[in-house]
Coordinates of C-alpha atoms in Angstrom, one line a residue:
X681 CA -86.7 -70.4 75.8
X682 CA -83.1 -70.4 75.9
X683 CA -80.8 -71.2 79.3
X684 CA -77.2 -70.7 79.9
X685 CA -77.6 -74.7 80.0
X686 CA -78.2 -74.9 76.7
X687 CA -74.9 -72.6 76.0
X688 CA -72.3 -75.2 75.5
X689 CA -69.4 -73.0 77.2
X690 CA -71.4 -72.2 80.6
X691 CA -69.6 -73.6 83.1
X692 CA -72.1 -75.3 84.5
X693 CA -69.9 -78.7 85.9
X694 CA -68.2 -79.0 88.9
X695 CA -64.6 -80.6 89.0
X696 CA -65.9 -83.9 90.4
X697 CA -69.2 -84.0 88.4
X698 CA -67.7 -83.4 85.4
X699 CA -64.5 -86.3 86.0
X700 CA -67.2 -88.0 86.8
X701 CA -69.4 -87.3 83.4
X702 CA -66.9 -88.6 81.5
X703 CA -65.0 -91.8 82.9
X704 CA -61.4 -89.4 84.1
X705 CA -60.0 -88.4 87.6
X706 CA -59.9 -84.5 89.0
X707 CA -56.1 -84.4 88.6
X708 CA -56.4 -85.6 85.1
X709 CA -58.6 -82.4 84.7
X710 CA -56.6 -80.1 86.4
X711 CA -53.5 -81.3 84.2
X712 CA -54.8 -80.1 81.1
X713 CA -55.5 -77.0 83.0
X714 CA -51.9 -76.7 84.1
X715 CA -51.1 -77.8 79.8
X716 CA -53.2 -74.9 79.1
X717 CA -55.6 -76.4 77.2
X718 CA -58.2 -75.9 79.3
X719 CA -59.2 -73.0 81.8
X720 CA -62.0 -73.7 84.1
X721 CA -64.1 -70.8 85.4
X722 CA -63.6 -70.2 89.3
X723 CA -66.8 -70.3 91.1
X724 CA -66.8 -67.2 93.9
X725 CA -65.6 -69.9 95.7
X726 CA -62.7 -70.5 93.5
X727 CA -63.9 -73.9 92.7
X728 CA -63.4 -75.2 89.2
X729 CA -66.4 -75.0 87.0
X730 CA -66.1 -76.7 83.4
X731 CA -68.0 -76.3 80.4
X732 CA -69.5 -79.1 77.8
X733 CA -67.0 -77.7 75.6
X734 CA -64.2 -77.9 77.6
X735 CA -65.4 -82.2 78.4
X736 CA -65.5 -82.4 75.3
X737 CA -61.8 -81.9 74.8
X738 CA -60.7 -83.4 78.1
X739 CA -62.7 -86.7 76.7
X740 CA -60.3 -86.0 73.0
X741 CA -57.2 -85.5 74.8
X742 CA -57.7 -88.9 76.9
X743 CA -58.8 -90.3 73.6
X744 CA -55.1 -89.5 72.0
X745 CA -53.5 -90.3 75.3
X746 CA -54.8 -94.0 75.4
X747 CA -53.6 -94.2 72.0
X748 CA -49.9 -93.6 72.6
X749 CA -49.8 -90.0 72.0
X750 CA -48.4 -87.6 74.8
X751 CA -49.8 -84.8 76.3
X752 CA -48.2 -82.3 74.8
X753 CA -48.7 -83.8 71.3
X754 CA -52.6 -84.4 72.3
X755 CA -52.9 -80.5 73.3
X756 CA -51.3 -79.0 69.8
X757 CA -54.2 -81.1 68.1

């Protein structure tokens, strides 16, 4: 049986859990959300809530960005 766990854009990671999940800070996150790269949900809260899809592209971008590249570059690819 299928959960929305297993659907790789639930957001099912808070802002700290998911910095924390992969190695960056919760103002690098909210950067690409202010680059428009990514767009959290909003809890009913208004917490951030990120997917593994969006990680996976926050962990990319850092990738680029620790090789020279600037953000702006790192968000068009």
């Amino acid at each position: 049986m299928s959960t929305a766990f297993d659907d790789a854009d639930f957001p099912a990671y808070t802002m700290g859990r998911a910095a924390d999940m992969i190695g960056v800070t919760p103002a690098f996150l909210r950067s690409l959300g202010a680059a428009g790269l990514i767009e959290p949900e909003r809890s009913h809260g208004g917490h951030r809530r990120y997917s593994r899809h969006q990680l996976q592209l926050a962990v990319r971008v850092r990738q680029l960005l620790d090789q020279g590249m600037l953000l702006t570059a790192a968000c068009r690819i």
